[in-house]
Coordinates of N, CA and C and ligand atoms in Angstrom, one line a residue:
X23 N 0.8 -1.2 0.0 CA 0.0 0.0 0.0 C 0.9 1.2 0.0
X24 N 0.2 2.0 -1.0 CA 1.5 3.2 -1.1 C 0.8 4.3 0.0
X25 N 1.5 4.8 0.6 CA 1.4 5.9 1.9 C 0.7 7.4 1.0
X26 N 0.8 8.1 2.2 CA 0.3 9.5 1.7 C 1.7 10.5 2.0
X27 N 2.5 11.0 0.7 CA 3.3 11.7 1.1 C 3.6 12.7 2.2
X28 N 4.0 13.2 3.3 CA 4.1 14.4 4.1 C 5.7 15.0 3.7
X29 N 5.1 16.3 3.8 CA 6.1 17.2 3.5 C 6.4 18.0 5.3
X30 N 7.8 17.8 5.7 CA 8.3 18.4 6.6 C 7.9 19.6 7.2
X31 N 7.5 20.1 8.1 CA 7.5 21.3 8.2 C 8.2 22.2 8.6
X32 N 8.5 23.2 8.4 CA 9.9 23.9 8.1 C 9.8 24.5 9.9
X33 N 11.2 24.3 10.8 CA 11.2 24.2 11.8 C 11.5 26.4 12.7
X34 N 11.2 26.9 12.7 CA 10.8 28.4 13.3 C 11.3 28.2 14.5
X35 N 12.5 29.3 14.7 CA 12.4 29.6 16.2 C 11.7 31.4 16.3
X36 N 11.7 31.5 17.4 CA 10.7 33.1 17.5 C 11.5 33.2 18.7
X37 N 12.3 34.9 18.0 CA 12.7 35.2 19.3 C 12.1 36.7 19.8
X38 N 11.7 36.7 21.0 CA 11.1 37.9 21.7 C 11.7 38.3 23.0
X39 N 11.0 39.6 23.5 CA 11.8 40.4 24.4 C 10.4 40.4 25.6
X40 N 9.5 40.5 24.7 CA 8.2 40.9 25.8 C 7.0 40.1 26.0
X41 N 5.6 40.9 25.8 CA 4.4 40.3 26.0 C 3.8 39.3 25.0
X42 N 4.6 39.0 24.3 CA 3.9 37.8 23.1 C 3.0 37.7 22.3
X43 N 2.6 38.6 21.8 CA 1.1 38.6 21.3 C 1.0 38.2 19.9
X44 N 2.3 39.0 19.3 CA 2.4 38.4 18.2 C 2.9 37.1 17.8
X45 N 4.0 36.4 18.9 CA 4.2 34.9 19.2 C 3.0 34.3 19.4
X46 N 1.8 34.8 19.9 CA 1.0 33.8 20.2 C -0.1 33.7 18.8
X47 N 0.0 34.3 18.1 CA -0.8 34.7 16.9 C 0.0 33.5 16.0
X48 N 1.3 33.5 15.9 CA 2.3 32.4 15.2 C 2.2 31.1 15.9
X49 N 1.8 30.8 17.1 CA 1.5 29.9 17.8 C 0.1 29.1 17.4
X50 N -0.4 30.5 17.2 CA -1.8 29.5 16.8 C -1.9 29.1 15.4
X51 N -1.3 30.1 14.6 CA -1.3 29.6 13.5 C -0.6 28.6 13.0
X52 N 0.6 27.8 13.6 CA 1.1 26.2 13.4 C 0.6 25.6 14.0
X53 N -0.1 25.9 14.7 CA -0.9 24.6 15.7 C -2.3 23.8 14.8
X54 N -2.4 24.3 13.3 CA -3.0 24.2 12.3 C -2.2 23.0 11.6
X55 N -2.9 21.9 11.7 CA -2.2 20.8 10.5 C -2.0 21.3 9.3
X56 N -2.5 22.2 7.9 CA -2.1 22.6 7.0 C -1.1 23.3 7.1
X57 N -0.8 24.2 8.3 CA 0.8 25.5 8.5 C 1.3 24.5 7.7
X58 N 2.6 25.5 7.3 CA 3.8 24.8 7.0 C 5.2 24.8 7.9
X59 N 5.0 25.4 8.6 CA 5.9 25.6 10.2 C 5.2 25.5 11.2
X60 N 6.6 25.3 12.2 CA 6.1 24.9 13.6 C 7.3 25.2 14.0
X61 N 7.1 25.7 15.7 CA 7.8 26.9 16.1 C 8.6 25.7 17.4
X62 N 10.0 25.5 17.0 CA 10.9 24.6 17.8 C 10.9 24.9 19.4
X63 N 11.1 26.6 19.1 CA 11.6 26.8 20.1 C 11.3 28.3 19.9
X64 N 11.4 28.5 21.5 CA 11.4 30.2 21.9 C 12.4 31.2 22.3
X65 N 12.8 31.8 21.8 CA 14.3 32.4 22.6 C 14.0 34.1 23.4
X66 N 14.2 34.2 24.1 CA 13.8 34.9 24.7 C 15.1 36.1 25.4
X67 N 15.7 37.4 25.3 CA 16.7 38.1 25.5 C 16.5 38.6 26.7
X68 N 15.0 38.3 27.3 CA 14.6 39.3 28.8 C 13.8 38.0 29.3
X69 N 14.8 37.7 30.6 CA 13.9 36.6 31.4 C 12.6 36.8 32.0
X70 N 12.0 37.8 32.0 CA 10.5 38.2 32.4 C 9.7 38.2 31.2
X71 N 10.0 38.0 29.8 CA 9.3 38.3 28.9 C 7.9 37.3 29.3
X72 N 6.8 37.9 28.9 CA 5.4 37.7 28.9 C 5.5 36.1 27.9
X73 N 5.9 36.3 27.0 CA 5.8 35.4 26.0 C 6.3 33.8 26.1
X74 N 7.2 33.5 27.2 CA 7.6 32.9 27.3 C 6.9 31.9 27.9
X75 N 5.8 32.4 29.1 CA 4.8 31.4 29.5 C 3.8 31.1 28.2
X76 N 3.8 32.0 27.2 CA 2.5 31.7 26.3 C 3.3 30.1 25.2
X77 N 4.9 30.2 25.2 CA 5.3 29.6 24.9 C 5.2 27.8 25.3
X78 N 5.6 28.2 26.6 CA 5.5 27.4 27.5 C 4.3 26.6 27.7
X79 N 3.1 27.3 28.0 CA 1.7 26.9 28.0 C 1.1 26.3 26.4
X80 N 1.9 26.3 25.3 CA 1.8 25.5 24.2 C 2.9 24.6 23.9
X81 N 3.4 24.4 25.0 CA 4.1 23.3 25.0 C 5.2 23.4 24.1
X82 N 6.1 24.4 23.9 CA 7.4 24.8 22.8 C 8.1 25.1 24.4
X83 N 9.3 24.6 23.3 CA 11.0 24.9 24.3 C 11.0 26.2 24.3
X84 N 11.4 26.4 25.5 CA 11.6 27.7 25.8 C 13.4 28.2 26.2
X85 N 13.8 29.1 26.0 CA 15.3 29.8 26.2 C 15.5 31.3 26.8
X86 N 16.2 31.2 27.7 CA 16.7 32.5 28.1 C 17.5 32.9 27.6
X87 N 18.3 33.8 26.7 CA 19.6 33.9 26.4 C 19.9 35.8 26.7
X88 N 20.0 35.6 28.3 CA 20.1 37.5 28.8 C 21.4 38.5 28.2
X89 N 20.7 39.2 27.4 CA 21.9 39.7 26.8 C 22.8 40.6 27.8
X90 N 22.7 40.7 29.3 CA 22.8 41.4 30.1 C 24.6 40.3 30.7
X91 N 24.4 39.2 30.3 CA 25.4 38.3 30.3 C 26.8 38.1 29.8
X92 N 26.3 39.3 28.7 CA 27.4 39.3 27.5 C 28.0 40.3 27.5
X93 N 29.3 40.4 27.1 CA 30.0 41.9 27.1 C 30.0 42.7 26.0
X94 N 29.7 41.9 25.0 CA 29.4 42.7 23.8 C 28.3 41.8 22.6
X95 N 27.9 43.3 22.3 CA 26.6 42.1 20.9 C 27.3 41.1 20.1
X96 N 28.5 41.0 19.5 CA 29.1 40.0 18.8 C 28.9 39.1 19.9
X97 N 29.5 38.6 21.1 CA 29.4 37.6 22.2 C 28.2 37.2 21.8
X98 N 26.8 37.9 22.2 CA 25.5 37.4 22.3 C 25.1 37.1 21.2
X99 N 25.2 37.7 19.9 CA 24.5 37.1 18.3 C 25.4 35.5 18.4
X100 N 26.5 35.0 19.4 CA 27.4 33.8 18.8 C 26.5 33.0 19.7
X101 N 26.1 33.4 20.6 CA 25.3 32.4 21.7 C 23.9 32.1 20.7
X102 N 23.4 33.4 20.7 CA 22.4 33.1 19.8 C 22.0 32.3 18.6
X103 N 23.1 32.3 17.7 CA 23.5 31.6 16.6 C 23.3 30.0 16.8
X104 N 24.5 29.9 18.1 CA 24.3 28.5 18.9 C 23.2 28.1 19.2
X105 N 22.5 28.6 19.6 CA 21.2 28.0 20.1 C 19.9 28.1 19.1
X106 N 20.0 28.6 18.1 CA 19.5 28.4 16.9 C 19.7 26.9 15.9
X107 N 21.5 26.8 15.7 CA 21.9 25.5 15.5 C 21.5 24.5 16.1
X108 N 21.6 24.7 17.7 CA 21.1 23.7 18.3 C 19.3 23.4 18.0
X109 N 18.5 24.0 17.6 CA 17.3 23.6 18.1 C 16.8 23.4 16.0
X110 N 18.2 23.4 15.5 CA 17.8 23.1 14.3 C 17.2 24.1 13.3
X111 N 17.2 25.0 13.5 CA 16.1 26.2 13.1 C 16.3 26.7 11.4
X112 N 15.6 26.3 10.9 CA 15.2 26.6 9.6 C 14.9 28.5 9.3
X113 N 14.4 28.8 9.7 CA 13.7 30.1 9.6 C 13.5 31.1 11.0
X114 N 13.6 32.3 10.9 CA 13.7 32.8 12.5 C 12.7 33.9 12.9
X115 N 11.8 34.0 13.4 CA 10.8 35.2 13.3 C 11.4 36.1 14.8
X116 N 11.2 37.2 14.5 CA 11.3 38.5 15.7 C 10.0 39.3 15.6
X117 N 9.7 38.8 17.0 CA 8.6 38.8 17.3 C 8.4 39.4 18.6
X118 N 8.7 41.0 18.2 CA 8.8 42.3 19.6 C 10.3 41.5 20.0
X119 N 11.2 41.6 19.4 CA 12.3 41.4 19.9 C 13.4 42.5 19.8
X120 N 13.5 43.2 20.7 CA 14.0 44.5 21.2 C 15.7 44.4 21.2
X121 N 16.4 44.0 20.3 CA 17.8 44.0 20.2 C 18.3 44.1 18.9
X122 N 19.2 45.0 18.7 CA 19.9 45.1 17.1 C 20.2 44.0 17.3
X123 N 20.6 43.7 16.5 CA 21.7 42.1 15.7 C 22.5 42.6 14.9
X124 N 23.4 42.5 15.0 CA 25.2 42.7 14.4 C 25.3 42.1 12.9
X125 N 25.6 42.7 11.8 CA 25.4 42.3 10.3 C 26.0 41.0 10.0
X126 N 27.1 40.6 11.6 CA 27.4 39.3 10.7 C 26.5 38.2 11.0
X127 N 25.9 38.0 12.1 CA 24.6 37.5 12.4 C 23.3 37.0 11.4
X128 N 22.5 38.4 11.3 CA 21.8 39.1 10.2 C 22.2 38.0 8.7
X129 N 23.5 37.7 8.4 CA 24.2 37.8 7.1 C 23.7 36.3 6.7
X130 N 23.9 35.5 8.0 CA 24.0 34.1 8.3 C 22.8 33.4 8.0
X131 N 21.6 34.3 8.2 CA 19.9 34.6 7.8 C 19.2 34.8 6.9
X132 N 20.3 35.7 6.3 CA 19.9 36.9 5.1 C 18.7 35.6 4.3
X133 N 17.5 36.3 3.7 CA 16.3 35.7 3.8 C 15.7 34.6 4.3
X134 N 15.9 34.4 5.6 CA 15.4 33.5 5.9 C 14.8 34.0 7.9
X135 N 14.7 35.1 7.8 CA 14.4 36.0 9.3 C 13.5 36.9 9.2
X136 N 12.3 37.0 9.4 CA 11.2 38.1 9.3 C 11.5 38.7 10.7
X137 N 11.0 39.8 10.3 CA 10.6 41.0 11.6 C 9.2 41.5 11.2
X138 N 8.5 41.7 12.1 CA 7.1 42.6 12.5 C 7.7 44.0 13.4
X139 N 7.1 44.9 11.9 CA 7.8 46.2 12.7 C 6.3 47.3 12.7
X140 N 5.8 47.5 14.0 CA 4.4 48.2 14.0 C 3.8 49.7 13.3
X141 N 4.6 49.8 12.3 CA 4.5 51.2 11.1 C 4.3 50.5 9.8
X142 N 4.1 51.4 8.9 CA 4.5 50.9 7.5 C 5.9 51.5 7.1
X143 N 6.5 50.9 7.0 CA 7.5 51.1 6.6 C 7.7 51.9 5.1
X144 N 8.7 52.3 4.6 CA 10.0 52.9 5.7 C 9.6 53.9 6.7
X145 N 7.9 54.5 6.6 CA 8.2 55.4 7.8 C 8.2 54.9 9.3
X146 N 8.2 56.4 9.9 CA 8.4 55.6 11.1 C 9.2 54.2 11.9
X147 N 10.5 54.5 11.5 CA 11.7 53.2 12.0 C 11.5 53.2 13.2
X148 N 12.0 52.5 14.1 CA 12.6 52.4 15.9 C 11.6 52.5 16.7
X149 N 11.8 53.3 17.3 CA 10.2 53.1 18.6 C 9.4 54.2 18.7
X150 N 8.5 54.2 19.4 CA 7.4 54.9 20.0 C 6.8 54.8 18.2
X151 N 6.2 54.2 17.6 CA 5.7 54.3 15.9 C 4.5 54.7 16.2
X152 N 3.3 54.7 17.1 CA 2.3 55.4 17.2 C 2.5 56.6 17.4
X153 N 3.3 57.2 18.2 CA 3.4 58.4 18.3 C 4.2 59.5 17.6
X154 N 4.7 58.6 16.4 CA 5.3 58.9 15.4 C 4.8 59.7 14.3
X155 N 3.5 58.8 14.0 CA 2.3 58.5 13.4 C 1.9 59.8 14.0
X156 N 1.0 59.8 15.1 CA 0.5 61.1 15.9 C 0.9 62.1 15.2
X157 N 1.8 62.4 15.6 CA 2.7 63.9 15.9 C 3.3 64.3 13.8
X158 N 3.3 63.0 12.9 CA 3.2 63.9 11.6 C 1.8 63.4 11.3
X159 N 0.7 63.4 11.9 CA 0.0 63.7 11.4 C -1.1 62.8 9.7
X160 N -0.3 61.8 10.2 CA -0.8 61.1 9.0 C -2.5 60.3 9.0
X161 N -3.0 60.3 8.1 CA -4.5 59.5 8.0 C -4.4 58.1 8.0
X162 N -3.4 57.6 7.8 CA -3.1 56.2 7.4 C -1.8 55.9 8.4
X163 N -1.7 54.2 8.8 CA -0.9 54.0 9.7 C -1.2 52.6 9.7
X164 N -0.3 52.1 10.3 CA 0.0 50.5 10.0 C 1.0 49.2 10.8
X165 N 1.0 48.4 9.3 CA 2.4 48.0 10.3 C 3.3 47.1 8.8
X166 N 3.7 46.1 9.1 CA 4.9 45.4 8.3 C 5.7 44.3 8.4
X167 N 5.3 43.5 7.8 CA 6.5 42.2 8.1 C 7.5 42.0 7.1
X168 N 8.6 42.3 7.3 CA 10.1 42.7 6.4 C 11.2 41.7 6.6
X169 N 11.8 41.1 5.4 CA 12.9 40.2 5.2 C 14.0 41.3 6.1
X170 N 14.7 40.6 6.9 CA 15.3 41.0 7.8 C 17.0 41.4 7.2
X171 N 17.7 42.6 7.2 CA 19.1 43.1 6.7 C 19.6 43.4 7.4
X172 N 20.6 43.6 7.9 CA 21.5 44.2 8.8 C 21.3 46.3 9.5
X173 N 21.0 46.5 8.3 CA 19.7 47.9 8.7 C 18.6 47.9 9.3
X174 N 18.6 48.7 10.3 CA 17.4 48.2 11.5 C 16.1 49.0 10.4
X175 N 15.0 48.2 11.1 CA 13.4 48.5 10.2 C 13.9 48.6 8.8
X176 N 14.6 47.8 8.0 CA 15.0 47.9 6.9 C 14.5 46.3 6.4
X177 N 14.7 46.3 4.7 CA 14.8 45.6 4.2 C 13.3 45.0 3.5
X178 N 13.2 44.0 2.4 CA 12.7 43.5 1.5 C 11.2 43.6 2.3
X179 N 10.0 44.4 2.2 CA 8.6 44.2 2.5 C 7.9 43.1 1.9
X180 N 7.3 42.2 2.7 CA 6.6 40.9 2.5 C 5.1 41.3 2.5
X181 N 5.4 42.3 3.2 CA 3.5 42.0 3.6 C 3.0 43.4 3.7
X182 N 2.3 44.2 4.1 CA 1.6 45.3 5.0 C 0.3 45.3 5.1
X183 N -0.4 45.6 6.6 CA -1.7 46.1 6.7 C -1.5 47.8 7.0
X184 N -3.1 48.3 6.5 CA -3.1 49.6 6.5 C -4.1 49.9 7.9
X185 N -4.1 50.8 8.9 CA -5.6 50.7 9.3 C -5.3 52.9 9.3
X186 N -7.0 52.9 9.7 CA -7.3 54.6 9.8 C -6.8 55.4 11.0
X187 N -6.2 56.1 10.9 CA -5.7 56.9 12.1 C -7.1 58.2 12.4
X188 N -7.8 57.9 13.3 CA -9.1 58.6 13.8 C -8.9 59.6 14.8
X189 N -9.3 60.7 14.3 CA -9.6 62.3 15.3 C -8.9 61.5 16.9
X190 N -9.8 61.3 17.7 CA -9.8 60.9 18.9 C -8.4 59.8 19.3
X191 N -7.8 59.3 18.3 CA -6.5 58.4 18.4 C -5.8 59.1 19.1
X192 N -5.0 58.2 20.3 CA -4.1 58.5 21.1 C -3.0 57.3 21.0
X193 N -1.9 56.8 21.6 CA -1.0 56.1 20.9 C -1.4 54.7 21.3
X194 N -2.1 54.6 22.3 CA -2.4 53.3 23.0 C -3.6 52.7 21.6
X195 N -5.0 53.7 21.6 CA -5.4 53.2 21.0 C -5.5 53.0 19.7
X196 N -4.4 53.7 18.7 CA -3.9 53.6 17.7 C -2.8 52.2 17.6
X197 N -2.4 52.1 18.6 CA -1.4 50.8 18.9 C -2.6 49.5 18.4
X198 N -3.3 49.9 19.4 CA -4.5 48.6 19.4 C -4.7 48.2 18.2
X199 N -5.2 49.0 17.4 CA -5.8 49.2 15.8 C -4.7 48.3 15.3
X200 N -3.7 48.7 15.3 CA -2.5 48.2 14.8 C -2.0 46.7 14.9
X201 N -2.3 46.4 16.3 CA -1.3 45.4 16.6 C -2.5 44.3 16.3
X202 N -3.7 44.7 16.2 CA -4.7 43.5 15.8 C -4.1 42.9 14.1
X203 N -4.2 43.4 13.4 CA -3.8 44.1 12.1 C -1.9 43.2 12.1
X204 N -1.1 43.5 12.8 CA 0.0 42.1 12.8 C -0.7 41.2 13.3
X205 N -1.3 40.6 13.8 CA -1.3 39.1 14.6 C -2.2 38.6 13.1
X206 N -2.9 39.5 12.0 CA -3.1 38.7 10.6 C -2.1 38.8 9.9
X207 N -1.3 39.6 9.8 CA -0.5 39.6 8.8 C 1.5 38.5 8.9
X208 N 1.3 38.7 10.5 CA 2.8 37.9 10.8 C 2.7 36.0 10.4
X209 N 1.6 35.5 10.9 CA 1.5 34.2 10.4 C 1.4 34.2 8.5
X210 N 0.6 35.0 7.7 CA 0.6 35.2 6.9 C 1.9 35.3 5.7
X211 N 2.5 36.3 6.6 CA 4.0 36.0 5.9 C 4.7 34.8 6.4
X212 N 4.5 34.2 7.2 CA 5.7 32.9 7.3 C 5.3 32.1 6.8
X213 N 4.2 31.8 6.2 CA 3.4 30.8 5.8 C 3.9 30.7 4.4
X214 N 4.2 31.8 3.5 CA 4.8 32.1 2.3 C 6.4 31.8 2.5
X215 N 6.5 32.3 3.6 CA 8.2 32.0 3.7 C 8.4 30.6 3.7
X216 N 7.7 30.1 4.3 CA 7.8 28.5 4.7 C 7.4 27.7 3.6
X217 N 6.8 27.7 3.2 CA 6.3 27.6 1.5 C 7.3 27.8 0.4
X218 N 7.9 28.6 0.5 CA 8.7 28.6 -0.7 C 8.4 29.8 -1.7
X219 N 6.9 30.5 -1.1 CA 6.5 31.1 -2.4 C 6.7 32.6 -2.4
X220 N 8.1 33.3 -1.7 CA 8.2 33.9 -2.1 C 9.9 34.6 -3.1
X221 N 9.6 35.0 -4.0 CA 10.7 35.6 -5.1 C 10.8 36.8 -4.3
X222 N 12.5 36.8 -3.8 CA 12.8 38.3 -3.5 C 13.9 38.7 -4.7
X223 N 13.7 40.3 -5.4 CA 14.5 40.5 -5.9 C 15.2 42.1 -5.2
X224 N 15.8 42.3 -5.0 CA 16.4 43.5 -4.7 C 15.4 44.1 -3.3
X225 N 14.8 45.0 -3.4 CA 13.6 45.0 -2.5 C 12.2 44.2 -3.1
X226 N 12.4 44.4 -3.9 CA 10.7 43.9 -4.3 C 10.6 42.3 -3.8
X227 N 9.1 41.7 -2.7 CA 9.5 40.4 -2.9 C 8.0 40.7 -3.6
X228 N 7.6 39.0 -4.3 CA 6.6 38.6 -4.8 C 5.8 37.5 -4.4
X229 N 5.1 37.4 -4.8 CA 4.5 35.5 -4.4 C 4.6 35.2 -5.7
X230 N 5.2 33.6 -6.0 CA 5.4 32.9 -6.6 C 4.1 32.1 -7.4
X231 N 3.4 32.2 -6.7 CA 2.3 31.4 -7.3 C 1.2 32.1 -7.1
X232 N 0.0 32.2 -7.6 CA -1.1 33.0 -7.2 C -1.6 32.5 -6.4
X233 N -2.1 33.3 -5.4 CA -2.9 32.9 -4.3 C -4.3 31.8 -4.6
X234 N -4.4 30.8 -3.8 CA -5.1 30.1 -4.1 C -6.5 30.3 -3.5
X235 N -7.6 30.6 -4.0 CA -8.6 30.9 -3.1 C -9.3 29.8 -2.6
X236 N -10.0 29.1 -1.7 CA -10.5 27.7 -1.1 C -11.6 27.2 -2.0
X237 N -12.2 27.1 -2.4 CA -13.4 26.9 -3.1 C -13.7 25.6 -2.6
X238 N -15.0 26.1 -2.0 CA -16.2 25.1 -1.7 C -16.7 24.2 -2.7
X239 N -16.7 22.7 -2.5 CA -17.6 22.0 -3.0 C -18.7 22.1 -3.6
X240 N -19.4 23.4 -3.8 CA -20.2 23.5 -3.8 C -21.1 23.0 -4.6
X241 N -22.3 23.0 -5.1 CA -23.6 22.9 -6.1 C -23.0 23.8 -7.6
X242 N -22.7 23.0 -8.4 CA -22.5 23.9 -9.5 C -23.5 25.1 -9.6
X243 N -24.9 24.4 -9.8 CA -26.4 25.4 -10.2 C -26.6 26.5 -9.2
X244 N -25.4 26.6 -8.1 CA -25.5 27.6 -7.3 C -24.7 28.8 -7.7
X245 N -24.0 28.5 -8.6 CA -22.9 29.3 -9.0 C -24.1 30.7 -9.2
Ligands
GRF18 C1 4.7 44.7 18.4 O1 4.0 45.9 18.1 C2 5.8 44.5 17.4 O2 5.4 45.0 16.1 C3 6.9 45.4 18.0 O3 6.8 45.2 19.4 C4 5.5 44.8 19.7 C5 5.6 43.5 20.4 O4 4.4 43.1 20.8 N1 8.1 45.1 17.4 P1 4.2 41.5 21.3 O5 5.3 41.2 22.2 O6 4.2 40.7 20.0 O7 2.9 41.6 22.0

């Protein structure tokens, strides 16, 4: 009897600094037999990070790796590195993970490391991005999941959501709007990443295949 082929699923570590939200969004979305990833492990640069129990409570390895231990970022990207090798890691998501990374790092990656960065990029780089937003005044605001370069908030756009920046927005609840808005869009892009289907050329990436839409079984005469 000939079997039913399975195709591997491509092994994700997720590394974060904080509350997880967007890890748990990636969590739920390989906890899906169709994903094409599944998340080895969690690495985590702040041993209080929030995310680590959400890790934990889905039953993924968890890691401390305190960058407070190291004397310098080269030291910590080599630990990091290590413990990447060790846990096998195919593909790497940063996910609210609050540390540059050193280009030779980065280099070791180069397409194969998403970041979720809560603007649309290129505006708005680094932090406080709501109140970025705020203060020039923009009607539109967002966020972004970006092939990862040695340039911080830089590099190849995979994805973006848009939402409305409203009279009464303040940075919290502009954040809100926002961060609903990644937890669709971050599984979204790994799913392509993990897939295969995406062509990056210089900045531009693409999808390789057209999007497949589900179609129901349906009743032809219903068409
Ligand atoms: C998110 O807004 C992410 O885009 C940014 O930091 C925040 C982390 O949130 N880099 P969470 O830890 O995923 O809840």
């Amino acid at each position: 009897m000939r079997g039913i082929e399975m195709v591997a699923k491509t092994r994700v570590v997720v590394l974060i600094s904080g509350g997880g939200s967007n890890l748990q969004a990636l969590i739920d979305a390989c906890a899906q037999s169709h994903f094409p990833a599944q998340i080895v492990c969690v690495i985590s640069n702040n041993p209080d990070a929030g995310g680590l129990e959400k890790a934990q409570r889905a039953g993924i390895k968890t890691r401390v790796i305190d960058h407070r231990d190291y004397e310098s970022r080269e030291a910590f990207d080599v630990a990091l590195q290590a413990a990447l090798v060790a846990a096998q890691a195919q593909l790497v998501c940063l996910a609210g993970f609050m540390r540059l990374l050193t280009s030779a790092f980065v280099r070791v990656w180069e397409g194969k490391m998403l970041n979720i960065h809560p603007s649309l990029l290129p505006s708005f780089k680094g932090l406080h991005t709501h109140s970025q937003a705020l203060d020039a005044g923009v009607k539109w605001h967002g966020c972004t999941v970006h092939i990862v370069v040695p340039e911080m908030d830089a590099g190849p756009i995979v994805v973006q959501a848009v939402v409305p920046v409203l009279p009464e927005d303040n940075a919290q609840t502009l954040g809100a709007r926002v961060l609903e808005q990644e937890h669709m869009i971050y599984p979204q892009a790994l799913k392509w990443l993990a897939q295969g289907s995406l062509d990056v050329d210089g900045v531009q990436v693409m999808l390789k295949t057209p999007v497949k839409i589900p179609y129901s079984q349906g009743n032809p005469s219903e068409d």
